[in-house]
Coordinates of C-alpha atoms in Angstrom, one line a residue:
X226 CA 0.0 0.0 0.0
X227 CA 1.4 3.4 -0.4
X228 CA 1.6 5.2 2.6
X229 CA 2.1 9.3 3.2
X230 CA 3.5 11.6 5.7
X231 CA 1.8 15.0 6.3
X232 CA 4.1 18.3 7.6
X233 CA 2.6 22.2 8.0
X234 CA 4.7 22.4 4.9
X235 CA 7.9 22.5 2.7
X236 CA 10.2 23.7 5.1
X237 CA 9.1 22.1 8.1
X238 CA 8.7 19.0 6.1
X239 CA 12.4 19.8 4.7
X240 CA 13.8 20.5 8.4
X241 CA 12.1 17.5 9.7
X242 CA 13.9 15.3 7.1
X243 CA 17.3 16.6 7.8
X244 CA 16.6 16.1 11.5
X245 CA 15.7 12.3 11.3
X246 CA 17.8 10.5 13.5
X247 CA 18.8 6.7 13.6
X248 CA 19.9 4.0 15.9
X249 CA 19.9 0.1 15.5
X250 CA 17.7 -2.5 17.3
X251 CA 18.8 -6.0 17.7
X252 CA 17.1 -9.6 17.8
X253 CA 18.2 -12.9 18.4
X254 CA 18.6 -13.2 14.6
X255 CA 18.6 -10.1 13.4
X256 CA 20.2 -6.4 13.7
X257 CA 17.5 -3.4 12.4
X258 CA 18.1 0.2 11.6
X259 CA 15.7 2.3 12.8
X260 CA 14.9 6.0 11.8
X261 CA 13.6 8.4 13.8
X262 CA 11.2 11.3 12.1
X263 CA 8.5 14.0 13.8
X264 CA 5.7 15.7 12.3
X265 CA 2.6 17.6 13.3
X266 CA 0.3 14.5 11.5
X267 CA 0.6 11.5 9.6
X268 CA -1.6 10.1 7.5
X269 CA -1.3 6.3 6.8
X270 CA -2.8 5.2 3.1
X271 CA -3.1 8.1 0.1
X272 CA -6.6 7.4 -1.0
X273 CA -9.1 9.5 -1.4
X274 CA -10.1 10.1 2.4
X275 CA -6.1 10.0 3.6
X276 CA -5.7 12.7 0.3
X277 CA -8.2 14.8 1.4
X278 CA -7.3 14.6 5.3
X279 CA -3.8 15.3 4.0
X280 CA -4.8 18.5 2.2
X281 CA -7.8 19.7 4.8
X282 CA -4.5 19.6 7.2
X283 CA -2.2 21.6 5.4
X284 CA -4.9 24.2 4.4
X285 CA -7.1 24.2 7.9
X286 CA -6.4 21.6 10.6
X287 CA -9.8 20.3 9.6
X288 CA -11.1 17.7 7.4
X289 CA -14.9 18.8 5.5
X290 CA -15.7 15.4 3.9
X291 CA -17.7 12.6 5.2
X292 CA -19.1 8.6 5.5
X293 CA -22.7 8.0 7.1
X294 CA -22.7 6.2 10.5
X295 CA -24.8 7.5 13.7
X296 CA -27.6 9.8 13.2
X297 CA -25.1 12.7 14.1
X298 CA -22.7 11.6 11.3
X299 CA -25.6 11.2 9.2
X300 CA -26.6 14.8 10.2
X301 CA -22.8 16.2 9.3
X302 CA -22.3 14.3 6.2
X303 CA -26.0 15.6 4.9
X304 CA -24.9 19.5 5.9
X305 CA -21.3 19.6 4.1
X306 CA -22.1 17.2 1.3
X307 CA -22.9 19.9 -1.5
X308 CA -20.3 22.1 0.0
X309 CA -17.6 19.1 -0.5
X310 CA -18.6 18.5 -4.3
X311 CA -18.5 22.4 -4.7
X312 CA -14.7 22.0 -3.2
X313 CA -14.0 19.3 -5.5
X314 CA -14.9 21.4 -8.0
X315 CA -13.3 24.3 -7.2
X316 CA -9.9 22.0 -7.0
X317 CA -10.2 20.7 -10.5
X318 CA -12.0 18.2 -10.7
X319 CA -13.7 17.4 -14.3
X320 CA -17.2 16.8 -13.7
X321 CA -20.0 15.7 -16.2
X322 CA -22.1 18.5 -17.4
X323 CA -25.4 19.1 -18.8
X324 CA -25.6 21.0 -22.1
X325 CA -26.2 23.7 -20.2
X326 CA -23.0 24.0 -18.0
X327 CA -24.2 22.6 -14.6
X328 CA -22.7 19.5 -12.8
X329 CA -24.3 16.0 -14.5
X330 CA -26.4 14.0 -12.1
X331 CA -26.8 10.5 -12.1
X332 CA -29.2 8.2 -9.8
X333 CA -27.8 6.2 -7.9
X334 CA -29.0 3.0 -6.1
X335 CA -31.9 4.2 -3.3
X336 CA -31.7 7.4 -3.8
X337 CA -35.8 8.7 -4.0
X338 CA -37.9 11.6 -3.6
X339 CA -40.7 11.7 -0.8
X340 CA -39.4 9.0 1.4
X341 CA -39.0 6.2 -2.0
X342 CA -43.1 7.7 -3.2
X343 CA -41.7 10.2 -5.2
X344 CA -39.4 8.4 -8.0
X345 CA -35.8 8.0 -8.4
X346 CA -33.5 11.2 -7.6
X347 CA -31.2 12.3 -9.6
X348 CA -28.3 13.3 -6.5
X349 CA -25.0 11.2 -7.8
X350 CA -22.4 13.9 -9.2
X351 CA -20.0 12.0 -11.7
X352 CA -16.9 11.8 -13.6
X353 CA -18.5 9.5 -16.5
X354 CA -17.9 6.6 -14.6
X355 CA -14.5 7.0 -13.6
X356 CA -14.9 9.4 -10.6
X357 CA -13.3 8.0 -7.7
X358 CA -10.1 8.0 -10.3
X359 CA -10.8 11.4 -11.3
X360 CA -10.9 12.7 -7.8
X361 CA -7.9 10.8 -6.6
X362 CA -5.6 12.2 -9.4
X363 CA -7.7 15.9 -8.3
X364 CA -7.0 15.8 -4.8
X365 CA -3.1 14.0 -5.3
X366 CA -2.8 17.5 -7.4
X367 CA -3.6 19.7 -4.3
X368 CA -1.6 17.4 -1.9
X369 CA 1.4 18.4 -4.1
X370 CA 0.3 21.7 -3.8
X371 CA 0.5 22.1 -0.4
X372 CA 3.9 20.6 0.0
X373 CA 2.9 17.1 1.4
X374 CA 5.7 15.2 1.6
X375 CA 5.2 11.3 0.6
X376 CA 6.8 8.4 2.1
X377 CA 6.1 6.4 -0.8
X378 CA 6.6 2.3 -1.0
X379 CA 7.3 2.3 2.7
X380 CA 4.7 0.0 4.6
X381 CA 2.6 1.1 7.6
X382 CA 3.3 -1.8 10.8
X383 CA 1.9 -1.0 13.8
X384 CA 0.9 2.4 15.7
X385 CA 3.2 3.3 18.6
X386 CA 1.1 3.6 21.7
X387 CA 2.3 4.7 25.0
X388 CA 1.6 3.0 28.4
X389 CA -1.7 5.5 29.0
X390 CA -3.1 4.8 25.8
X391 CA -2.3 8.1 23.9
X392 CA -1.2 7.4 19.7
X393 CA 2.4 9.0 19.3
X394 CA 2.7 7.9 15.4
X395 CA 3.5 4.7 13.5
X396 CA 6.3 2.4 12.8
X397 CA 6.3 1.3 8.8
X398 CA 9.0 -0.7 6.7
X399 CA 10.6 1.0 3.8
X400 CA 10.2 -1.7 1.1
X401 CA 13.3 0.2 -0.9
X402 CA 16.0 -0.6 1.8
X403 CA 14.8 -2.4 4.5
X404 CA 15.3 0.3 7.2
X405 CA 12.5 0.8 9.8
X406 CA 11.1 4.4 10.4
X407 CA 9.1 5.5 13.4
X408 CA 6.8 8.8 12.6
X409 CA 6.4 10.7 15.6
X410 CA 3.1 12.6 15.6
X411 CA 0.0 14.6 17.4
X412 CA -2.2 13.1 15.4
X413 CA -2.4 10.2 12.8
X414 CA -4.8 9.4 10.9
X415 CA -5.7 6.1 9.4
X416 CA -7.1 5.6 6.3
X417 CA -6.0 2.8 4.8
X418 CA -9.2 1.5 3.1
X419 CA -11.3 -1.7 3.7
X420 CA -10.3 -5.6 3.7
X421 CA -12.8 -7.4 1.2
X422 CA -9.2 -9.2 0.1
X423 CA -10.4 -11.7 2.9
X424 CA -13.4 -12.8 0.2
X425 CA -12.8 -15.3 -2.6
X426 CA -14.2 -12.9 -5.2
X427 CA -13.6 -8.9 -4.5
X428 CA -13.9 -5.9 -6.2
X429 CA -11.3 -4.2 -4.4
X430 CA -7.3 -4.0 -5.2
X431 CA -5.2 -6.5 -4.2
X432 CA -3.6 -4.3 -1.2
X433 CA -7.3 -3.9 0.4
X434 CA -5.9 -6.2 3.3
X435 CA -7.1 -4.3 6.3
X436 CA -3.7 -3.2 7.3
X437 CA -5.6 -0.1 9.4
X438 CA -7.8 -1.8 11.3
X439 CA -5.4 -4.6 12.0
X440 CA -2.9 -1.9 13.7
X441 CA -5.4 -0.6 15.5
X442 CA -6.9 -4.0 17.0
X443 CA -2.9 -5.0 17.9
X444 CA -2.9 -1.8 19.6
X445 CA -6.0 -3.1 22.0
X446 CA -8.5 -1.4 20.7
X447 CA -11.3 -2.6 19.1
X448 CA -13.1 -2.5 15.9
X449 CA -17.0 -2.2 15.5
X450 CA -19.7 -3.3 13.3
X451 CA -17.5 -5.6 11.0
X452 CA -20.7 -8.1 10.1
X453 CA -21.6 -5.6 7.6
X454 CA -20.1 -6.6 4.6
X455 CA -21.5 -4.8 1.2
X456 CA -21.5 -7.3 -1.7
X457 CA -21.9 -4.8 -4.6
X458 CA -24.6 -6.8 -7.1
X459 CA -22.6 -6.1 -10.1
X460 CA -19.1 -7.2 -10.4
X461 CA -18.0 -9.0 -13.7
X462 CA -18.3 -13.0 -13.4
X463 CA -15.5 -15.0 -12.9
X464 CA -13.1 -11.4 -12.3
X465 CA -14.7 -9.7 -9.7
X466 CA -14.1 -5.9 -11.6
X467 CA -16.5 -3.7 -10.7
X468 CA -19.2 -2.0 -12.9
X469 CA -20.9 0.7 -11.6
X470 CA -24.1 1.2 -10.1
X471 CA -24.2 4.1 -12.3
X472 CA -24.9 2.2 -15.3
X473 CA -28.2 0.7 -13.8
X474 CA -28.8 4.9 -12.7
X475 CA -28.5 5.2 -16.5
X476 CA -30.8 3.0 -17.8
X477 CA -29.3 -0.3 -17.7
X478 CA -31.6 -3.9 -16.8
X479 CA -30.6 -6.5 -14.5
X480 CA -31.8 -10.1 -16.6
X481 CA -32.3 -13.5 -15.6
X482 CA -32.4 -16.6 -17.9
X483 CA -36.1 -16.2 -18.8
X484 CA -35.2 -12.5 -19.8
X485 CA -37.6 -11.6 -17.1
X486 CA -36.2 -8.0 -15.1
X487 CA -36.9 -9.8 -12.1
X488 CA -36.3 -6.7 -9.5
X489 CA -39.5 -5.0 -10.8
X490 CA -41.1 -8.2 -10.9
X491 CA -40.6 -9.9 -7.6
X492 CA -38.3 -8.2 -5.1
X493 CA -38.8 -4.0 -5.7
X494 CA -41.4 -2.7 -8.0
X495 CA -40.6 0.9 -7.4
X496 CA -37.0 1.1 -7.1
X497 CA -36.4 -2.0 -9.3
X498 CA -32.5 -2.4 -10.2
X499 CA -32.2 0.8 -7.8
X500 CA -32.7 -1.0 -4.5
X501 CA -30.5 -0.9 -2.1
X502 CA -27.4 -3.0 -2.8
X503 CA -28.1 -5.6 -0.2
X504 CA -31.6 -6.1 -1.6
X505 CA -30.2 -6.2 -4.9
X506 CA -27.6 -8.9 -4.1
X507 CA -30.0 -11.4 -2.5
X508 CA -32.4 -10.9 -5.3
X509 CA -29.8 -11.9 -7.8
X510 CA -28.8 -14.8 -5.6
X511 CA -32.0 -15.8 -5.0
X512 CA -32.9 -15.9 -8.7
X513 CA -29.9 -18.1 -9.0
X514 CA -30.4 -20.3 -6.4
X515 CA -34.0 -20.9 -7.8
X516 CA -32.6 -22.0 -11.1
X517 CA -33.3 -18.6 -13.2
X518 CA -29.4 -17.9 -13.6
X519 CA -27.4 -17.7 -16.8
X520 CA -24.8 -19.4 -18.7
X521 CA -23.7 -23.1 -19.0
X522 CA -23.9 -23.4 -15.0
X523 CA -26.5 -20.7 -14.7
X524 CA -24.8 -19.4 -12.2
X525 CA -24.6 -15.8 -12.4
X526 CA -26.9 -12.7 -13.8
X527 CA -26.8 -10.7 -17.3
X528 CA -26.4 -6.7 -16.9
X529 CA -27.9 -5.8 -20.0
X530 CA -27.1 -2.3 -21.2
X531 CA -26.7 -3.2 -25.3
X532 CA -30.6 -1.2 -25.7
X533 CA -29.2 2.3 -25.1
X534 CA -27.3 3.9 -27.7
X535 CA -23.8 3.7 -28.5
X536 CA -23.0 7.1 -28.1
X537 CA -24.4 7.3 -24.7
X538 CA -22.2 4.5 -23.7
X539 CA -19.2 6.0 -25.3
X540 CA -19.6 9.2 -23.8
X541 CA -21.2 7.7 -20.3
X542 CA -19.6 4.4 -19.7
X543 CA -15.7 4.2 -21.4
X544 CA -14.5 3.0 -18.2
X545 CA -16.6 -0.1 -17.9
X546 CA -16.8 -0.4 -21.3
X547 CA -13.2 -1.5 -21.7
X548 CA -13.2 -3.5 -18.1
X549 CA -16.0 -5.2 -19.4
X550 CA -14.1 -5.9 -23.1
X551 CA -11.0 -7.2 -21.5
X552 CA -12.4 -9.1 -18.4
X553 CA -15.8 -10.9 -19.9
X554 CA -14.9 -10.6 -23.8
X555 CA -18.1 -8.3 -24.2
X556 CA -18.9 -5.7 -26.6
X557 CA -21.5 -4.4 -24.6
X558 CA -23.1 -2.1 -27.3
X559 CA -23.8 -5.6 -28.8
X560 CA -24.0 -8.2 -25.7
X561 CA -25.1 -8.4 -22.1
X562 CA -22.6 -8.1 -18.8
X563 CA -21.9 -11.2 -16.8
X564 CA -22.5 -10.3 -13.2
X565 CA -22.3 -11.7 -9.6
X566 CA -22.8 -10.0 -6.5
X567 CA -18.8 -9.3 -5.3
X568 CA -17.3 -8.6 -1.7
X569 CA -16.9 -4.7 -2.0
X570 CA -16.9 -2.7 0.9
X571 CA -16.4 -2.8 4.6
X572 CA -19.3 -0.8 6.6
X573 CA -17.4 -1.5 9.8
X574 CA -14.2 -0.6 10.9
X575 CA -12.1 1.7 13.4
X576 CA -14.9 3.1 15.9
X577 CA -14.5 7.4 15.6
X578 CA -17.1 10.1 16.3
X579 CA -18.2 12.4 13.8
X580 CA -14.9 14.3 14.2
X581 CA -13.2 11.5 13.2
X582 CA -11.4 10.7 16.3
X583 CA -10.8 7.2 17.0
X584 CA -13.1 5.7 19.9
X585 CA -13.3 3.3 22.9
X586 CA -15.0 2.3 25.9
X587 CA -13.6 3.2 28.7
X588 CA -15.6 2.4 32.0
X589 CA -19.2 3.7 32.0
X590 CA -18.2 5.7 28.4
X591 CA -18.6 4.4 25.3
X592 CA -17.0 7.1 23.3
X593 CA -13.8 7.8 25.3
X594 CA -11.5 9.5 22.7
X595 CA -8.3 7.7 22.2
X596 CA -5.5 10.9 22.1
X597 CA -3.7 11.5 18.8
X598 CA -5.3 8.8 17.2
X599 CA -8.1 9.2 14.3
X600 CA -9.6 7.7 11.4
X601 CA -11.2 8.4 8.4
X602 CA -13.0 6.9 5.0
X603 CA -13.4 2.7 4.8
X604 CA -11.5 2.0 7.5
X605 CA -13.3 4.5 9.8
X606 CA -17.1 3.5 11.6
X607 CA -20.1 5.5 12.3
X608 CA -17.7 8.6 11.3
X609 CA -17.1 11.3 9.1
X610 CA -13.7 11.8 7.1
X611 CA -12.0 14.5 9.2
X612 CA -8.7 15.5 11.4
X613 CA -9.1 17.5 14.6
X614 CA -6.2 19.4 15.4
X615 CA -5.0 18.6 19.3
X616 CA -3.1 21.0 20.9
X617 CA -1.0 19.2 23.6
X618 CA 3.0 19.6 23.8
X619 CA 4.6 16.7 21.7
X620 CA 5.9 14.3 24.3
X621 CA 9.3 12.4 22.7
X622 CA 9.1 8.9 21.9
X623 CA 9.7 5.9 24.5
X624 CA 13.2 4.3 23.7
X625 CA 11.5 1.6 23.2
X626 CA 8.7 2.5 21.2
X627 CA 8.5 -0.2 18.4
X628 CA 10.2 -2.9 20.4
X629 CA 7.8 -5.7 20.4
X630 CA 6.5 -4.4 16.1
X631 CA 10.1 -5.1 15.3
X632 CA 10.2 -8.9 17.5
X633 CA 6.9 -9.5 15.8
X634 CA 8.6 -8.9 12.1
X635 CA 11.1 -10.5 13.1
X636 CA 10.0 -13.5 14.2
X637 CA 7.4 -13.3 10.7
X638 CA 10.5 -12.8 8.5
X639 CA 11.9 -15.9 10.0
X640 CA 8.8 -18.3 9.9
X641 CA 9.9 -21.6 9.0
X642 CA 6.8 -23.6 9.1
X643 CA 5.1 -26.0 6.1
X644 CA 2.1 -23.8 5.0
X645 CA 2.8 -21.0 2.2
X646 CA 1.2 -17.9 2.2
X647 CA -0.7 -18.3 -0.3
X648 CA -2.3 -21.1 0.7
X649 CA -3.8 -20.4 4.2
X650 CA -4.8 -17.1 2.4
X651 CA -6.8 -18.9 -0.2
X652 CA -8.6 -21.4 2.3
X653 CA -9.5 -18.3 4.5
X654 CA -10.8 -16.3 1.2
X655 CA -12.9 -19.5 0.8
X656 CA -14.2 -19.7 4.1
X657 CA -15.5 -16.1 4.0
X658 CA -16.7 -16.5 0.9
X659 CA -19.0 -19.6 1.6
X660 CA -20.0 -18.8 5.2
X661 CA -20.2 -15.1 5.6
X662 CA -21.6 -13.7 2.1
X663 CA -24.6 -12.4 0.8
X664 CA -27.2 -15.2 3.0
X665 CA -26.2 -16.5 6.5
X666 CA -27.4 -18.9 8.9
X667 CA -26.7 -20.1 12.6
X668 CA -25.3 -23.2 10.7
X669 CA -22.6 -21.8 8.3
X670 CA -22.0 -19.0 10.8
X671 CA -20.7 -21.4 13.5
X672 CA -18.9 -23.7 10.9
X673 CA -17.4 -20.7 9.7
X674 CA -16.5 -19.5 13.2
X675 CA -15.0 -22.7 13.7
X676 CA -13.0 -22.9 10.3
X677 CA -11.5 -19.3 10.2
X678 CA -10.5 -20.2 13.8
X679 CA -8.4 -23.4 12.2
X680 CA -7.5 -21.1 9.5
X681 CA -6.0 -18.3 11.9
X682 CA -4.1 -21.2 13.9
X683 CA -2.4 -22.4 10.8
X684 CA -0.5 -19.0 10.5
X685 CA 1.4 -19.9 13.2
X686 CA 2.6 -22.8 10.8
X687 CA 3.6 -20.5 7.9
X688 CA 6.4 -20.3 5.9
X689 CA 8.5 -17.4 4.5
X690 CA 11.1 -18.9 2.0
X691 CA 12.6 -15.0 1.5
X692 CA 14.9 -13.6 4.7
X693 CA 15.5 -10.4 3.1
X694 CA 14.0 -7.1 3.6
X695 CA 14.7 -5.6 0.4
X696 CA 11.5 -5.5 -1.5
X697 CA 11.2 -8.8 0.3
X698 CA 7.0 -9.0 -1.1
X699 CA 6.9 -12.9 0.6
X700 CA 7.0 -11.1 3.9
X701 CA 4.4 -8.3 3.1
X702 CA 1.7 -10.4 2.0
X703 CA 2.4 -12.3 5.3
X704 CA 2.2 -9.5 7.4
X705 CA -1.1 -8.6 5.0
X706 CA -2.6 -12.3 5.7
X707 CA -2.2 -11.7 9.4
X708 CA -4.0 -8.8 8.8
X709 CA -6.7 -10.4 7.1
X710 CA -7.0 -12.8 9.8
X711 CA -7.5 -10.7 12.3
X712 CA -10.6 -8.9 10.6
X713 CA -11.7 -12.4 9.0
X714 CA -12.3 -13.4 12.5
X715 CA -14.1 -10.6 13.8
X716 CA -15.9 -10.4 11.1
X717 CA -17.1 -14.3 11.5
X718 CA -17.5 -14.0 14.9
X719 CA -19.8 -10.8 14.5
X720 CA -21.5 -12.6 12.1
X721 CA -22.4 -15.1 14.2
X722 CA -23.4 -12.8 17.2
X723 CA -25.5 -10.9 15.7
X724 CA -29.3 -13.1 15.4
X725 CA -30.8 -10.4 13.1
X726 CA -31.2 -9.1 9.6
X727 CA -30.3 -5.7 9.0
X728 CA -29.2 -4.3 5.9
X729 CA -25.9 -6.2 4.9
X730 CA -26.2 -8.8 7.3
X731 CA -28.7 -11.0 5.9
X732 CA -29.6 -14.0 8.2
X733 CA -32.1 -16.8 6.8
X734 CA -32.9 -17.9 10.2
X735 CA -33.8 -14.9 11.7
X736 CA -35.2 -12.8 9.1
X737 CA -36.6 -9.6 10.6
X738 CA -34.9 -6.7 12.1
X739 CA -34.9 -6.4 15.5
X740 CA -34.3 -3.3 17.3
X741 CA -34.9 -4.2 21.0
X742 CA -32.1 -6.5 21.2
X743 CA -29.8 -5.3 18.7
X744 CA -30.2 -1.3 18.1
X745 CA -26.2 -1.2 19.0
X746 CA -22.8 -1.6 17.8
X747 CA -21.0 -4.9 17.7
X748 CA -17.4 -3.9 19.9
X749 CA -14.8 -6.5 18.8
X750 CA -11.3 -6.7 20.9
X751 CA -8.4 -8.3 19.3
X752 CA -5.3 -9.4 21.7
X753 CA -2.5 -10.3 19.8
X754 CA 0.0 -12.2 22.3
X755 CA -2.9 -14.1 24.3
X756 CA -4.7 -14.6 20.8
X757 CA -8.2 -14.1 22.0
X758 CA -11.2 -12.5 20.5
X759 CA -13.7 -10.5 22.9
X760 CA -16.8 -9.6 21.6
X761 CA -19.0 -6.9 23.1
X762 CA -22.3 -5.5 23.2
X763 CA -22.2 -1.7 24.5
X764 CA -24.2 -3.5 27.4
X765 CA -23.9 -7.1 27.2
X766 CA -20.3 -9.0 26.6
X767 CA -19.3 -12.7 25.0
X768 CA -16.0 -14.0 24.3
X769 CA -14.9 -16.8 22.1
X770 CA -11.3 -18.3 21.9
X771 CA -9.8 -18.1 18.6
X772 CA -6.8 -20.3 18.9

């Protein structure tokens, strides 16, 4: 993943670089050089939340862009939302327009006037359907604008907390020479995306591995709400690449083998192919598992967007246009989309408020702010994108800040065990993918508690034929499967937990929503040494061992 470094600004950034100091840390095995740098924040992952945290530093102390969560979240996003694609704007980015000059609109899935009576609305503002690209590249512009300095190719590890709990900064591996730098900060932000790389089939990047949240559950805190998975309905058969909701927003039909468009005809007559995701998803597996998919093993859907004109999809759709050329073989101005509802993106995450500061509970409060610690986009929960500024004097680091990060690599670097990487990563994608996806029940939920469980114990058996640290990618993805693990388990064991349905987490057995039990946030703990799992209710607790 690349990871960035934020400073006030060229100087500073300049002066902090020069005054980077090093010393060496030694194992049984191994001797590591460590380097020393401090800034006022760091942001770990250069997406589009750790971009725009990055710049909303530099310009404000304050981050204006947001993710829904708690009705307060909900309430912030809401307020700054046209205000934040105003500002995107403003920095450059290339919008759609209507012949008439004004910002295109697309709908999106859900999105309805009058509480769902009134139609579809028209509220998605687009780049074609390339924007999350577009705004990347826009906001990577201003970050080089303001002087952010990038610590590019160097790998995020592990936080460095202090004995009271406070965040002073993380310790990260530069893949380039295998030296070890710890990044003294106020405040650091983490925003290093989701983890559907723990599914079989995923529409994210391979680097989605839930390094973030895996940090922070090492660093005893916990992570919430990590049963809601989103399973986008659309990703290509067989590939996983997305295609975007946008081209249902544009006119395109979801088909089954009879032709029929079965949302309008059995599962959403008013928002048809525009239902909510989840909805969406177990529709199209439902239609499958009734016999009514396509193709030789009819099992997948057709997206059918070959009716509207050709320069509407040149003009509209290049982007999945050529994904859908090189990934299914279709023309799609000529032939239908191969689809299948694909692991896409992680609701839960690292607890924060609405400021974006990283949460825990702590006695009789549930929303103790951890110090210097915050989070923001796909790996933040019930939060909105943002940095608070915290004005306390910079305390220097422990000397042994980054001890027991640098005995865990080591000891990873020098696995010797029978099991590749690769393969206990496979068998844990295929766990996930047969007993936590789109429908659950008791049954494959406690199999699949009891098989990730097996799956996380065989890591302790892995083996890293590579000793070097030089671009040494054996031992990343290692320290990305462990990762993986620990948010495959939570997620399994949330699953499992939680005797509901409620939007994402679909459970056959109990089918309803149920707001007098379960109106709260699943709080999972991960201990890394003792290799427990907790799980927690805000007011009622289970645990289950792991290993």
């Amino acid at each position: 993943m690349w990871r960035s470094c934020v400073s006030r600004g060229l100087r500073e950034a300049k002066a902090a670089a020069a005054a980077a100091t090093s010393r060496r840390f030694s194992s049984t095995t191994s001797s590591y050089t460590v380097v020393d740098h401090t800034y006022d924040a760091v942001v770990v992952g250069a997406g589009g939340a750790g971009l725009r945290a990055a710049i909303g530093l530099a310009e404000l102390g304050f981050t204006y862009c947001g993710s829904t969560g708690d009705q307060d979240a909900i309430q912030y996003m809401c307020r700054e939302a046209s205000k934040a694609v105003i500002e995107l704007e403003n920095y450059g980015l290339p919008f759609s327009r209507t012949e008439d000059g004004k910002i295109y609109q697309r709908s999106f899935g859900c999105q309805s006037l009058d509480f769902g009576k009134g139609g579809h609305a028209y509220r998605c503002a687009c780049v074609a359907d390339r924007t999350g690209h577009a705004m990347v590249h826009t906001l990577y512009g201003q970050a080089m604008k303001h002087n952010t300095q990038f610590f590019v190719e160097y790998f995020a590890l592990d936080l460095i907390m202090d004995k009271e709990g406070t965040c002073h900064g993380v310790i990260a591996l530069n893949m380039e020479d295998g030296t070890l730098h710890r990044f003294l900060s106020r405040n650091t932000i983490v925003a290093t995306g989701g983890y559907d790389r723990a599914y079989f089939s995923a529409t994210s990047a391979h680097t989605c591995t839930g390094d973030g949240n895996a940090m922070v559950a090492r660093a005893g805190l916990p992570l919430q709400d990590l049963e809601f998975v989103q399973f986008h309905p659309t990703g290509i058969y067989g590939a996983g690449c997305l295609i975007t909701e946008g081209a249902s927003g544009e006119g395109g039909i979801l088909r089954n083998s009879e032709g029929e468009k079965f949302m309008y005809c059995r599962y959403a007559p008013m928002a048809g192919d525009l239902a909510t995701r989840d909805i969406v998803a177990r529709s199209m597996t439902r239609e499958i598992r009734e016999g009514r998919g396509v193709g030789p093993l009819k099992d997948h859907i057709y997206l059918q967007l070959n009716h509207l004109p050709p320069e509407i999809l040149k003009e509209r759709f290049p982007g999945i246009s050529e994904t859908a050329a090189i990934f299914a073989g279709v023309d799609v101005t000529k032939e239908p989309i191969p689809v299948l509802p694909t692991a896409h993106y992680n609701m839960g995450g690292i607890p924060t408020n609405y400021h974006g500061e990283v949460v825990d509970i702590r006695g009789d409060n549930p929303d103790t702010v951890i110090p210097g610690l915050l989070a923001a986009g796909e790996a933040a929960c019930a939060s909105v994108h943002g940095a608070n500024r915290l004005g306390e004097t910079q305390k220097p680091l422990e000397k042994d800040a980054g001890e027991k990060t640098i005995a865990w690599l080591d000891k990873l670097r020098n696995s010797n065990g029978s099991l590749p990487t690769s393969k206990i990563r496979l068998k844990m994608q295929r766990i996930m993918q047969n007993n936590a996806a789109v429908f659950r029940t008791q049954e494959t939920l406690t199999e699949g508690c009891e098989l990730i469980s097996k799956a996380q114990e065989s890591f302790h058996d892995v083996k890293i034929s590579d000793r070097s640290l030089i671009w040494n990618s054996d031992l990343i993805e290692t320290v990305e499967l462990e990762n993986l693990l620990i948010n495959a388990c939570m997620t399994m064991y949330s699953a499992e937990a939680g005797q509901e349905s409620r939007g994402a987490h679909a459970r056959e057995d109990f089918k309803t929503r149920d707001d007098e039990k379960w109106l709260k946030h699943t709080i999972g703990y991960w201990e890394l040494f003792r290799q427990k799992y907790v799980l927690t209710n805000l007011d009622m607790a289970a645990s289950a061992s792991v290993v």
